[in-house]
Structure formats: C-alpha cells, structure tokens
Tab-separated table of C-alpha atoms in Angstrom:
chain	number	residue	atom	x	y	z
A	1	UNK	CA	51.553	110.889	101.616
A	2	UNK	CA	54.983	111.980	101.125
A	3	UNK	CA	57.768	109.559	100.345
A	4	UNK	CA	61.172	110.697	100.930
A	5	UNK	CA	63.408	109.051	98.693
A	6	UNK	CA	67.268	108.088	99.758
A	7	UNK	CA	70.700	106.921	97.842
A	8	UNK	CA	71.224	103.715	99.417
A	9	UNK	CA	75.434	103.349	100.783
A	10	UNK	CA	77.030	100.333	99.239
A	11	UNK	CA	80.060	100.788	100.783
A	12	UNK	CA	80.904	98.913	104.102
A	13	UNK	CA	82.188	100.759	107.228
A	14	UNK	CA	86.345	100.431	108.194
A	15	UNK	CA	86.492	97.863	110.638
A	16	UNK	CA	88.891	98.854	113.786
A	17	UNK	CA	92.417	96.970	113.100
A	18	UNK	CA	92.817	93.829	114.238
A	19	UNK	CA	96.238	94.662	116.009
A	20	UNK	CA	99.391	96.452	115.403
A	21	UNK	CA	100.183	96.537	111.399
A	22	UNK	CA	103.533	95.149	111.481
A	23	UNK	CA	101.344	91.403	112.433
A	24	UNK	CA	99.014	91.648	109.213
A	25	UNK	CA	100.437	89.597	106.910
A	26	UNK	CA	100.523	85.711	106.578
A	27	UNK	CA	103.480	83.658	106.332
A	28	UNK	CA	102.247	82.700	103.147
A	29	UNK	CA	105.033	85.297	101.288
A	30	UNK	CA	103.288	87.399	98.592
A	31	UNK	CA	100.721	84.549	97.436
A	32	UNK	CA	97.964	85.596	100.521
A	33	UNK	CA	97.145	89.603	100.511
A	34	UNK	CA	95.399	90.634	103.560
A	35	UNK	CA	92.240	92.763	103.046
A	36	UNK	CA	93.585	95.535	105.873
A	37	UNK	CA	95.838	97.003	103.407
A	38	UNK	CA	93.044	98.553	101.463
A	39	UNK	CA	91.501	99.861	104.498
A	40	UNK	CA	93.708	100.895	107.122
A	41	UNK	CA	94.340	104.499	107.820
A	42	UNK	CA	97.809	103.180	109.509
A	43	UNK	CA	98.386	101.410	106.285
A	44	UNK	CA	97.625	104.428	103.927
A	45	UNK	CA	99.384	107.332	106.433
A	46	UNK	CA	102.420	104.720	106.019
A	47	UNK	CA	101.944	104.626	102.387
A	48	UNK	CA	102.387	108.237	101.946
A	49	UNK	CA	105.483	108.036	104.271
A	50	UNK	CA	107.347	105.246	102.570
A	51	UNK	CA	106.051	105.435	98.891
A	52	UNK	CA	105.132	108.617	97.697
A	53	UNK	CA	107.266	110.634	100.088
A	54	UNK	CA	109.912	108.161	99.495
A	55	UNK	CA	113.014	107.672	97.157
A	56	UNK	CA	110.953	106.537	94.059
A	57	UNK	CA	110.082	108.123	90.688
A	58	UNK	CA	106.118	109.063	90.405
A	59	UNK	CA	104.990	110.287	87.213
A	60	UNK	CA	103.257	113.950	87.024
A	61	UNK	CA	103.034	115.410	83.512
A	62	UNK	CA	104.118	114.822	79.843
A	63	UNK	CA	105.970	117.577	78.264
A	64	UNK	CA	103.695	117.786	75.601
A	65	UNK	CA	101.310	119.558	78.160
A	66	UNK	CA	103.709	122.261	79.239
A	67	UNK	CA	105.540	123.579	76.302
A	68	UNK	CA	106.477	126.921	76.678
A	69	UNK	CA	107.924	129.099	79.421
A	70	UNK	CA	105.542	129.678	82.119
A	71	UNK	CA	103.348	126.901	81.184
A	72	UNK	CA	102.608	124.626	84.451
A	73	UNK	CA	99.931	121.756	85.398
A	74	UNK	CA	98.540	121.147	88.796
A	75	UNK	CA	99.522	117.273	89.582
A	76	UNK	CA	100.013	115.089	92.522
A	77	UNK	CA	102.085	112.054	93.970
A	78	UNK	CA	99.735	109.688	95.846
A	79	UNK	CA	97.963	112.619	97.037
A	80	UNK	CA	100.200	115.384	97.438
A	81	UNK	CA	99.283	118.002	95.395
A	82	UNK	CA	102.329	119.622	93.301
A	83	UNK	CA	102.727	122.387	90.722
A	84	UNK	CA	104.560	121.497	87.539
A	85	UNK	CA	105.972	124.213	85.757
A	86	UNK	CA	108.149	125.362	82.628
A	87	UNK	CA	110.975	127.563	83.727
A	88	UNK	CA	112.489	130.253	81.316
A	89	UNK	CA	115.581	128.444	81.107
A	90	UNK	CA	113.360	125.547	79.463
A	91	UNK	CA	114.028	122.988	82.250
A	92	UNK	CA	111.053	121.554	84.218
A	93	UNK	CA	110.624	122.516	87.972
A	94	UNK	CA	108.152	120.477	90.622
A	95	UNK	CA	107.362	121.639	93.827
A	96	UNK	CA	104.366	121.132	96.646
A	97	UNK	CA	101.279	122.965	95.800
A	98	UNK	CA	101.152	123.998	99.730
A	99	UNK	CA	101.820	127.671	100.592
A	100	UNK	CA	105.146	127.846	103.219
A	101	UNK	CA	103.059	130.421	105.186
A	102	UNK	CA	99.875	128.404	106.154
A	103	UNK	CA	99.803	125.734	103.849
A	104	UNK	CA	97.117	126.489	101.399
A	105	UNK	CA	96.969	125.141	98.237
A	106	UNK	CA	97.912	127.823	96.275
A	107	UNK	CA	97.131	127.094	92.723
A	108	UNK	CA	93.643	125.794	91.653
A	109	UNK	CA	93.773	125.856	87.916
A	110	UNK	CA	94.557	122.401	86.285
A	111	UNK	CA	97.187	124.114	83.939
A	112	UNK	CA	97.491	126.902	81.974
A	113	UNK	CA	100.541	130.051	82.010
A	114	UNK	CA	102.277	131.710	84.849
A	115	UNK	CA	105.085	134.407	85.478
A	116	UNK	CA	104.274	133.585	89.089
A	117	UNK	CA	102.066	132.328	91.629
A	118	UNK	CA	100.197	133.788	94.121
A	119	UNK	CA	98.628	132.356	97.329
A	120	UNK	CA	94.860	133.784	97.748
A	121	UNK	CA	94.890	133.683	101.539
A	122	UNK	CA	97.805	136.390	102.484
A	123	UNK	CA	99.448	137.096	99.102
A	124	UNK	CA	102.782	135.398	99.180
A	125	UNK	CA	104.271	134.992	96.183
A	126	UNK	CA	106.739	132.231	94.271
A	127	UNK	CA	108.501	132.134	91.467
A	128	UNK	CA	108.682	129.269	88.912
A	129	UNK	CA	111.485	127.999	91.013
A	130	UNK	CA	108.751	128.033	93.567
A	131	UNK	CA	110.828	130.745	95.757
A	132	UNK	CA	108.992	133.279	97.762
A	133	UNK	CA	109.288	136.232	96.112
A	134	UNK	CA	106.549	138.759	97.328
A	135	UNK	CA	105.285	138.884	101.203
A	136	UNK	CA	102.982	141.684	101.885
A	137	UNK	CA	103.689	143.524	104.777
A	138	UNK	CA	106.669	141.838	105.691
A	139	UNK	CA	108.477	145.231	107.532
A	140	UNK	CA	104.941	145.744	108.539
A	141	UNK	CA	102.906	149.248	108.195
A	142	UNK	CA	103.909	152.325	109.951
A	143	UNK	CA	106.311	150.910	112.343
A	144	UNK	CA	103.627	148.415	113.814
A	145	UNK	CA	103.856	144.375	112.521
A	146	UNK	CA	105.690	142.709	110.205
A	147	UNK	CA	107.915	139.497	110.076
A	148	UNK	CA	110.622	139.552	112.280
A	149	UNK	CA	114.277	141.049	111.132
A	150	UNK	CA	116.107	137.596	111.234
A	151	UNK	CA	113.482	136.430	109.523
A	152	UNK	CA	114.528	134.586	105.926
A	153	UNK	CA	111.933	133.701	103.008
A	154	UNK	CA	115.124	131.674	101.110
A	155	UNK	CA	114.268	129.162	103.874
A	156	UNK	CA	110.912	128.849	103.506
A	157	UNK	CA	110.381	127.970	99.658
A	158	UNK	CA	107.763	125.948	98.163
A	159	UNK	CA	108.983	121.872	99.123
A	160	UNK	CA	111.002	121.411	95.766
A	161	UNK	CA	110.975	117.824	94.066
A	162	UNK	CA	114.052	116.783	91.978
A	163	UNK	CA	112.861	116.169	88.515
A	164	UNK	CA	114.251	113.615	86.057
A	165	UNK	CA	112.625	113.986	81.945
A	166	UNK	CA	112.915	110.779	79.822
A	167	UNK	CA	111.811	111.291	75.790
A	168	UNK	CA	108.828	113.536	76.601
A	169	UNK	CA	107.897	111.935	80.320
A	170	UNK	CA	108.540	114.124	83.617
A	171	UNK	CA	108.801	112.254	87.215
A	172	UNK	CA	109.284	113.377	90.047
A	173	UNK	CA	110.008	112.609	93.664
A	174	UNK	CA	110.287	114.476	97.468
A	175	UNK	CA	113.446	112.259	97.957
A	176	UNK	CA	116.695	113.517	96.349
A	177	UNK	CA	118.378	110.359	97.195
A	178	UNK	CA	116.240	108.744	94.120
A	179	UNK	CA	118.209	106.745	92.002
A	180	UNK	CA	118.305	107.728	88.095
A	181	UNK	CA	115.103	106.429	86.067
A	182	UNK	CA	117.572	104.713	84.181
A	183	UNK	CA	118.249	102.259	87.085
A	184	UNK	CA	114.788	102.474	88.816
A	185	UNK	CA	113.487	101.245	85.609
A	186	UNK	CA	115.901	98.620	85.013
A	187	UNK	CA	117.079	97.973	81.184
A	188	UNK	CA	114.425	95.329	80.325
A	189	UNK	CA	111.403	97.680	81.415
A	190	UNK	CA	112.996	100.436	79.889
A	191	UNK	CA	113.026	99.538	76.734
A	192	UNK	CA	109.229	98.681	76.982
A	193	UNK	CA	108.905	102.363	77.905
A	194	UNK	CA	111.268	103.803	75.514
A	195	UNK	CA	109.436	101.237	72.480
A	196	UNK	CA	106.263	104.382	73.158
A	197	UNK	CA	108.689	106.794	74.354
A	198	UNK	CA	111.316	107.192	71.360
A	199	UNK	CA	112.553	110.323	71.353
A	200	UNK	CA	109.736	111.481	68.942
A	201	UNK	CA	107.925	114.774	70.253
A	202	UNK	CA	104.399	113.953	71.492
A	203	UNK	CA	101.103	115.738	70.625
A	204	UNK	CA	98.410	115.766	73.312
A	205	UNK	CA	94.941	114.595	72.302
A	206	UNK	CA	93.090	115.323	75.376
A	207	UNK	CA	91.806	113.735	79.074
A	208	UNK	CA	89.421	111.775	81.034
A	209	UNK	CA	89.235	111.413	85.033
A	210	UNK	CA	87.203	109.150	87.056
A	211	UNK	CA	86.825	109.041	91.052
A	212	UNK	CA	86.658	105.390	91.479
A	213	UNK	CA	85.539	104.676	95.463
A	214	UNK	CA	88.118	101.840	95.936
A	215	UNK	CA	91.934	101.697	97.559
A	216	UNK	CA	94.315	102.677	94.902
A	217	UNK	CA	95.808	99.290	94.752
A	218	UNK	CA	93.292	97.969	93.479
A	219	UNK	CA	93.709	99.940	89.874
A	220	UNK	CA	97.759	98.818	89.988
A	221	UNK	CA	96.953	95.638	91.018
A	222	UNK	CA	94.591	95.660	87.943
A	223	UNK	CA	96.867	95.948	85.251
A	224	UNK	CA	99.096	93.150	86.707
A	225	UNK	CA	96.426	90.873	86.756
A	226	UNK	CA	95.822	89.302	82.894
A	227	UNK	CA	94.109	86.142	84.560
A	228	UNK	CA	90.874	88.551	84.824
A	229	UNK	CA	91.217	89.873	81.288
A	230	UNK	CA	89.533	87.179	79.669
A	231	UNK	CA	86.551	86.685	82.275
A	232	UNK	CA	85.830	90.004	83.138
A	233	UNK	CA	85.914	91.891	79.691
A	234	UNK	CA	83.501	90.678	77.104
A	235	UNK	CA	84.869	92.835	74.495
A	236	UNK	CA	88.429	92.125	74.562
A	237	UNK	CA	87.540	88.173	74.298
A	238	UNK	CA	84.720	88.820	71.614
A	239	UNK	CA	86.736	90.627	69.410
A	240	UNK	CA	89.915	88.912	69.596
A	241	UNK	CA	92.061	91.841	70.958
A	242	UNK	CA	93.322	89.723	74.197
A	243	UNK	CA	92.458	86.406	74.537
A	244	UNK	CA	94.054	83.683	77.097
A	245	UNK	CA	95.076	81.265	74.018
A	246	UNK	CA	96.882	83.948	72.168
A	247	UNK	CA	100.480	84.818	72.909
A	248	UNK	CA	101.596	86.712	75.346
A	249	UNK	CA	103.828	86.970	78.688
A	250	UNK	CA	104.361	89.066	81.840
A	251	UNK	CA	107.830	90.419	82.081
A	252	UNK	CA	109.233	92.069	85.610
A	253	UNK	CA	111.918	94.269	86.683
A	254	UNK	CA	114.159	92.107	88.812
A	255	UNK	CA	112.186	93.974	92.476
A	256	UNK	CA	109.202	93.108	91.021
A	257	UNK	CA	107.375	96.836	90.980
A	258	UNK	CA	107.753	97.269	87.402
A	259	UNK	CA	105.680	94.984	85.089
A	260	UNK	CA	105.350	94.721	81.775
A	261	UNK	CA	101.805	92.781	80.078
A	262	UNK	CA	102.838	92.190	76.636
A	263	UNK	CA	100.135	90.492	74.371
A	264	UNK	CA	99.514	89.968	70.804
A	265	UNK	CA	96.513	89.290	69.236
A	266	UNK	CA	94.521	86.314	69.074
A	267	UNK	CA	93.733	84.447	65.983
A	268	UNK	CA	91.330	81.014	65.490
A	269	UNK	CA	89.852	80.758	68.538
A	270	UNK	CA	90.940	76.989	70.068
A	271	UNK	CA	87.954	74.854	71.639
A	272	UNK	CA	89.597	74.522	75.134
A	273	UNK	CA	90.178	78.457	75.847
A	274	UNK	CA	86.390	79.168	74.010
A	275	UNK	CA	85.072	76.363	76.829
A	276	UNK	CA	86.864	78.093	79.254
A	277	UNK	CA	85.824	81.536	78.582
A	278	UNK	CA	82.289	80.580	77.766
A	279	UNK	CA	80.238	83.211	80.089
A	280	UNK	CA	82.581	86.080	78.461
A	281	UNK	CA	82.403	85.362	74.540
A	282	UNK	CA	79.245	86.769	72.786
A	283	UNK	CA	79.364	85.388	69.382
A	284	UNK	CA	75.826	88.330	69.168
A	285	UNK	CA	78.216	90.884	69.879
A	286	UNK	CA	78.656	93.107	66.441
A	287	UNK	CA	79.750	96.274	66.126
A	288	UNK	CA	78.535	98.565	63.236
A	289	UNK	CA	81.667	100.715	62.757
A	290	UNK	CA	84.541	98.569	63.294
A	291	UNK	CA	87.232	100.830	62.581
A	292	UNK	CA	87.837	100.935	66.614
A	293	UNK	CA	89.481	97.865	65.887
A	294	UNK	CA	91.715	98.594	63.375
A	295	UNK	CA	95.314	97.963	64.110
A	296	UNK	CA	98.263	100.000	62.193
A	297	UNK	CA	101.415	98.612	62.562
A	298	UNK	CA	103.995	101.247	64.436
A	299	UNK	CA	106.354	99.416	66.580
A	300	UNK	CA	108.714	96.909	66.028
A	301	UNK	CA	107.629	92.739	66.031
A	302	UNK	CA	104.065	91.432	66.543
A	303	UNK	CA	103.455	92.776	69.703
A	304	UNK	CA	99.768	94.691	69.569
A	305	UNK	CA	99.250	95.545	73.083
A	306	UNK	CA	101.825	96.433	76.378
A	307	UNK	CA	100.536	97.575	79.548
A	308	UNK	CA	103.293	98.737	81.796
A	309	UNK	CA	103.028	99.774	85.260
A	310	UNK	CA	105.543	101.879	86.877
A	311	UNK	CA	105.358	101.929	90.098
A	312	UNK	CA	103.879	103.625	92.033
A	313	UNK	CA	101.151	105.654	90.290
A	314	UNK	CA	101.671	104.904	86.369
A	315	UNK	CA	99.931	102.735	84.135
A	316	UNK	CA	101.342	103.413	80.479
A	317	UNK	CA	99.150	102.203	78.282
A	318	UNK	CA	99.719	101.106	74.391
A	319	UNK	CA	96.780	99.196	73.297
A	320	UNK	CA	96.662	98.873	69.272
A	321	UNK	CA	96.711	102.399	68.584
A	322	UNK	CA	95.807	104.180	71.515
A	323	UNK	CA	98.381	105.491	73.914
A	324	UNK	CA	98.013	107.083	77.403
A	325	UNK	CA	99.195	107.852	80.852
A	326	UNK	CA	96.930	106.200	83.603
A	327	UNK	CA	97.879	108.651	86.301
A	328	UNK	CA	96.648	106.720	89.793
A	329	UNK	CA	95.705	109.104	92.560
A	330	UNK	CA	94.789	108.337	96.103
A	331	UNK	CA	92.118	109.716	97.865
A	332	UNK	CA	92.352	108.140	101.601
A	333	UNK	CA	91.899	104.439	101.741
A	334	UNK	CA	89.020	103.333	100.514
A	335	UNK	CA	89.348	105.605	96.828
A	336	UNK	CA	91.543	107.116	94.371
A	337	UNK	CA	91.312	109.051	90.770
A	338	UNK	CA	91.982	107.839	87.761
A	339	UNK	CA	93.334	110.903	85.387
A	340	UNK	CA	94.278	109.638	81.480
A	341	UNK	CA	96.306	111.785	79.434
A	342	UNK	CA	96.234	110.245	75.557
A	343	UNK	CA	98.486	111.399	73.229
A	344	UNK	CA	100.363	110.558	70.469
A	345	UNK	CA	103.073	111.823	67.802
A	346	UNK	CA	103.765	115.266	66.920
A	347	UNK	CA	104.229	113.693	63.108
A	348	UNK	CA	100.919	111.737	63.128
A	349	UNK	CA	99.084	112.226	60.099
A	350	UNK	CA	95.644	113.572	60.179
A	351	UNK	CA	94.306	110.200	59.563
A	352	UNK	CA	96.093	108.421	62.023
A	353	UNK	CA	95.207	111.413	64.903
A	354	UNK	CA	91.848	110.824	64.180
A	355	UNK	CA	92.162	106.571	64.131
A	356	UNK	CA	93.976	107.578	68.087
A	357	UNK	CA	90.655	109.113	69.209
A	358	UNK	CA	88.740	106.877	67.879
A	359	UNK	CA	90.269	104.133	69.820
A	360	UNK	CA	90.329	105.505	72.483
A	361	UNK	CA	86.556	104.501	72.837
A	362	UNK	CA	88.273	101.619	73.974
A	363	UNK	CA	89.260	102.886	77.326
A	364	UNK	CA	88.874	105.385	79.575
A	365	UNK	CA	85.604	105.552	82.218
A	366	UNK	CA	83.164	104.708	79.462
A	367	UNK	CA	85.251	102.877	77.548
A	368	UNK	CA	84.068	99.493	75.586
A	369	UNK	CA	86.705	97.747	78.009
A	370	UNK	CA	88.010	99.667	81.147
A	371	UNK	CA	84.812	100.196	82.501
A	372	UNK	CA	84.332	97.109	83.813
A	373	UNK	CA	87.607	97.360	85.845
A	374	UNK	CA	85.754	100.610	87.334
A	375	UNK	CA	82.981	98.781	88.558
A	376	UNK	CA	84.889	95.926	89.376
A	377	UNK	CA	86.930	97.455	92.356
A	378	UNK	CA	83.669	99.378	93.690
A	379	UNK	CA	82.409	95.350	94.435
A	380	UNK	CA	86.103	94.914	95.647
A	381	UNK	CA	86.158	97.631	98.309
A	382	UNK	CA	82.536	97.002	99.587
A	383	UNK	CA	83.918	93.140	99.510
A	384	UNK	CA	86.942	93.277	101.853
A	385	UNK	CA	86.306	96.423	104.080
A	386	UNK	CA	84.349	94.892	106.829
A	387	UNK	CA	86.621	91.680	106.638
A	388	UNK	CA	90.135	92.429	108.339
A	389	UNK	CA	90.589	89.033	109.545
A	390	UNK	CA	90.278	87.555	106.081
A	391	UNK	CA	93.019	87.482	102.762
A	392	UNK	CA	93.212	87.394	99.113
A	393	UNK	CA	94.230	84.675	97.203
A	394	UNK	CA	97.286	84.941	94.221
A	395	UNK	CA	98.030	81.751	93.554
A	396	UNK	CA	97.702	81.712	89.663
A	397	UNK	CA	100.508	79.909	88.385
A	398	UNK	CA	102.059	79.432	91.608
A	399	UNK	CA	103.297	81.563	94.717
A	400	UNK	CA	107.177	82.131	93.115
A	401	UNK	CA	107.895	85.832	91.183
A	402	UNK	CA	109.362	85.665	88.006
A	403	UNK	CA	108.688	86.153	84.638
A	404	UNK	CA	106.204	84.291	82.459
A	405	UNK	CA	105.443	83.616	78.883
A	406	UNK	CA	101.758	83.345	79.216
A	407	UNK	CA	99.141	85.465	80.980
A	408	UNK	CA	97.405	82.720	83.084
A	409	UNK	CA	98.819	83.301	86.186
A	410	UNK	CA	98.891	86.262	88.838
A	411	UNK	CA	102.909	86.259	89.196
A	412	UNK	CA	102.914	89.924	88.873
A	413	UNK	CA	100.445	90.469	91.957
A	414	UNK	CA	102.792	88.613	93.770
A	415	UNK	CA	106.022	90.411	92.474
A	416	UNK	CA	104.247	93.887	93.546
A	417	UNK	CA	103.563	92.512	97.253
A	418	UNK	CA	107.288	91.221	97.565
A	419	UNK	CA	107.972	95.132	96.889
A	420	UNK	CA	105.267	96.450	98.650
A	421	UNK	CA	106.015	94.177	102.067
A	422	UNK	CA	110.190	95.163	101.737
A	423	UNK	CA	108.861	98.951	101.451
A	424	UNK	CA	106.174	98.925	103.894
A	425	UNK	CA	108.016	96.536	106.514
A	426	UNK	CA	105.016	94.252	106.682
C-alpha cells in the first residue's frame, strides 16, 4: 500500500471584499482595525500607490555596504525592486531595477561592483546614473531595423529616486516632492536616530532574511506594540531585558508614523507585574553562557534598549549591544521579507565586534526573542483572512494618540492607523 504523504495549507483563502474600500473602517477612529487591510488586493495595489510610490522616505542601504565607486546593492521599497549604487563622484544614486525597454529586472546579484549594467534580455545598457548608454542595434543592421530616428534613449532612463544620506543611512523615494528627512523625521525622533547614527563610520557585520507569510503590517505594527512584549517573549521577561514594571515609554512624531519604544532594564521583579506575567516567566530558564546578556554602556543616560520605526519599511533596532536595520518588504498581501543588516562602529574594538555578534543571537529569524514575533503573525494572517466582516481591537491605554511613559498600552498602533487612514483615505 502506498501512502502519499501531503504539506497540509494553514493559511486561509482571501475572502471577496465586502464592498467598496473607502466603507471599511469603523467609526471607532484608529482604536478598531479592520482585518481587510491585511488582505485586500485593493488595499495593497493602493498601498503601493500612496506609500511606497508616494512622497515618503523608505530606507534601502547603509553606506557601510557600498563603499567604493561602483559598488551597488539590489534593494526595494515595498516591493519595487531598485538598484543602489556608488557613483564616481562618491554620491549615492537609486533607481528602479526595471529595464526601460521591456521591463526586466535587470540586475540579479544582491550587491557587489559595477562600471555598468546590463539587461540580459536585449542588451541595453545604463550607467551608474542609471542612463541608457548601450542599445544594440539601434540604427539596425544593413539598412533593415532599428529604433526609429526621432527616437531618444535620454527619455527613457532607468525611473531615478531622489536620494537623501543621514550619518551613514541612505533613503530613498519615487516622489521628488519628499520633504527633507530632517522634517519627515521630526526633531524628537531624530535624535533617537541620530543617538545610533552619530556621525561615526559604520562597519557591517553581516545579514539574515526571513519570508514571513503574513501582511507586512503586521511586522510594523509589531514593534509598536510593547503590550505583547511581556506575554509573548519568555526570554525578554526571564532575563530581565524588558519587563512591563521596568521603565520605559513610547514616544511619537507629532503624525504618529514615527515611533520610538524606549526601555530600560528591569531590576527586582515586583509581585503584581510577576502575577501578571505568570505564563511568560520561567524561573527554569538558565542559560550556560550568559555573555549574550551582557550590556556595555555606549550611549548617553540609562536607556538599554530603543526600537524605532520609520515609517514605512524601517525598524532600527538598538537592543543592548546589538544594532540593525529591519528592512520590511512586501510580498502581495498576505506576506513580506524581513532582511536585517547588523552593524556597528568602524572603531569597535575586537572585543566589542565580537560581544555585537554574539548578541545578535538575540534576534534575527532564530533569534532567542524575535522568533516568536515570526510565528506570531503566521497565526495572525491565517486568523483574520477569512474574516472581512470582523476588526481588531487597540484599546490599550485608551483610543487617544499621544505619547506615553509606560509600555502598557497600544497608543502607537493607534498613532500608525491615524497615518495610515489620512494616507490611504479610509
């Protein structure tokens, strides 16, 4: 007898919309989330449109990646794919990786060093500009073909994105209306990003990707959320490094995109957060090399730990020691990749290179902590696809947006959706 043996589907198939988009949303404001948003192909095609084709700053490469002349990194925003690329001059060019002749994506290396670029299909060429600079057969052969006389390849260019570099970070958008980073950011989540970003030159220490199959909202949404962080993750609560009764706050930019988890860590654990955290601490737990958890003081006050998301696709991550760029990228509706870049200082010493990948155990798709958030938005996707008619609840600490000094609450949920809803006109 012969058994055939199948992978069972977990995930639930897209329901049909329940009407036009525009009529999704409660009138509950930003404290109800309807479960069509991360399963609509209207909602994601819209997505694209507003947010990542839109006037707003999406992160694609650190500098420390692409140091010389020539040197370039395949990247996306949301899910266009771009080229990034060191120009001769030094300055740092962006533009679509999408051929002007047929649109092929015409570089399929994740990085490495160019003079130019050249599309497999039918040869054309760009320049690190991303001009077209080579078009085979363009007067044709022996009288017979060719491109048209009037025809003119300064017109037809790679799509260029403006650029903007801030202390080592490169962003970049389709829409040269942007505003400078410098305003996008706003001053107080600025100077959470410049606390990492200092002016000192980085030193790459590597990457890790993960396909995750859930909408990419879910991962942002993640990182605003530090009511889960002390339910969810057994090993932040069992070895003290965030905790629900230590201090800590969620700070916004004033649209509420931005966000800013700053924690320290915990000390003496009190009896009312230890009753209410009871299925999460593990007092077996032990680890036999505890040097993961060793914190070395580099930035100013007794903050250990900031998570900042920049919308739309960046998580920037300082956790202790470890630092790295949680690159979000969309893959249709119902998943997205996860691509971390960690780095650190060019004047690290030895020692403290080594402590950064150590601790980086910490994260990543493996990682002692982040891989329950993996898992976590698998059960969320198969949870809320076949449910249009139904909506999240972020009521935490209220239904207002604005900042807080403790991390009970899911005010920064709410700030993203009052962006979200102005942006998407839901």
């Amino acid at each position: 007898m012969e058994i055939e043996l199948k992978q069972i589907d977990r995930s639930a198939p897209p329901c049909a919309s329940a009407g036009p988009i525009e009529n999704i949303w409660p009138d509950d404001g930003v404290s109800r989330i309807p479960f069509q948003i991360y399963d609509s192909p209207e909602i994601y095609q819209r997505e694209r449109e507003r947010i990542f084709l839109g006037p707003n700053w999406s992160y694609v490469a650190l500098e420390c990646e692409i140091p010389n002349a020539g040197d370039f990194k395949r990247s996306f925003v949301g899910d266009l794919p771009i080229v990034v690329v060191r120009d001769t001059d030094g300055s740092v060019n962006a533009f679509a990786n999408s051929c002007a002749h047929r649109g092929v994506a015409f570089c399929q290396e994740d990085s490495g060093n160019a003079k130019s670029f050249t599309c497999p299909y039918h040869h054309w060429s760009y320049d690190l500009k991303g001009n077209v600079t080579g078009l085979p057969f363009k007067r044709g052969f022996k009288g017979k073909g060719g491109m048209p006389k009037d025809f003119d390849v300064s017109e037809h260019r790679a799509r260029p994105l403006v650029v903007t570099v801030r202390n080592g970070a490169i962003f970049a958008s389709f829409d040269s209306s942007v505003e400078s980073f410098e305003d996008y950011m706003g001053p107080n989540m600025l100077q959470y990003f410049d606390r990492v970003f200092d002016g000192r030159p980085l030193e790459l220490l590597g990457y890790m990707r993960q396909r995750i199959d859930g909408n990419w909202k879910f991962m942002f949404e993640n990182l605003k959320d530090p009511y889960h962080a002390s339910l969810l993750h057994v090993f932040f609560v069992t070895f003290g490094l965030f905790r629900m009764d230590a201090k800590s706050a969620i700070e916004m930019d004033e649209t509420g995109r931005h966000c800013a988890m700053v924690n320290r860590r915990a000390g003496e654990l009190e009896a009312e957060a230890a009753k209410e955290m009871k299925q999460t601490l593990r007092d077996d737990m032990k680890l036999k090399d505890t040097r993961v958890l060793d914190l070395i003081r580099e930035f100013p006050g007794d903050v250990t730990a900031v998570m900042s998301t920049v919308w739309p696709n960046l998580i920037l991550q300082q956790q202790s020691n470890t630092l790295a760029m949680r690159h979000i990228v969309p893959h249709g509706p119902g998943q997205h990749d996860l691509h971390w870049t960690f780095f650190g200082y060019a004047d690290d010493t030895p020692e403290m290179r080594a402590h950064r990948i150590r601790q980086a155990n910490l994260m990543g798709p493996a990682g002692f902590v982040s891989v329950d958030d993996s898992e976590v938005m698998v059960m969320s996707q198969e949870g809320t696809s076949p449910y249009h008619d139904r909506v999240g609840i972020a009521e935490m600490a209220g239904k207002t947006v604005e900042d807080h000094d403790h991390t009970i609450t899911e005010v920064a949920v709410r700030g993203l959706y009052k962006h979200y809803r102005k942006v998407m006109e839901l």
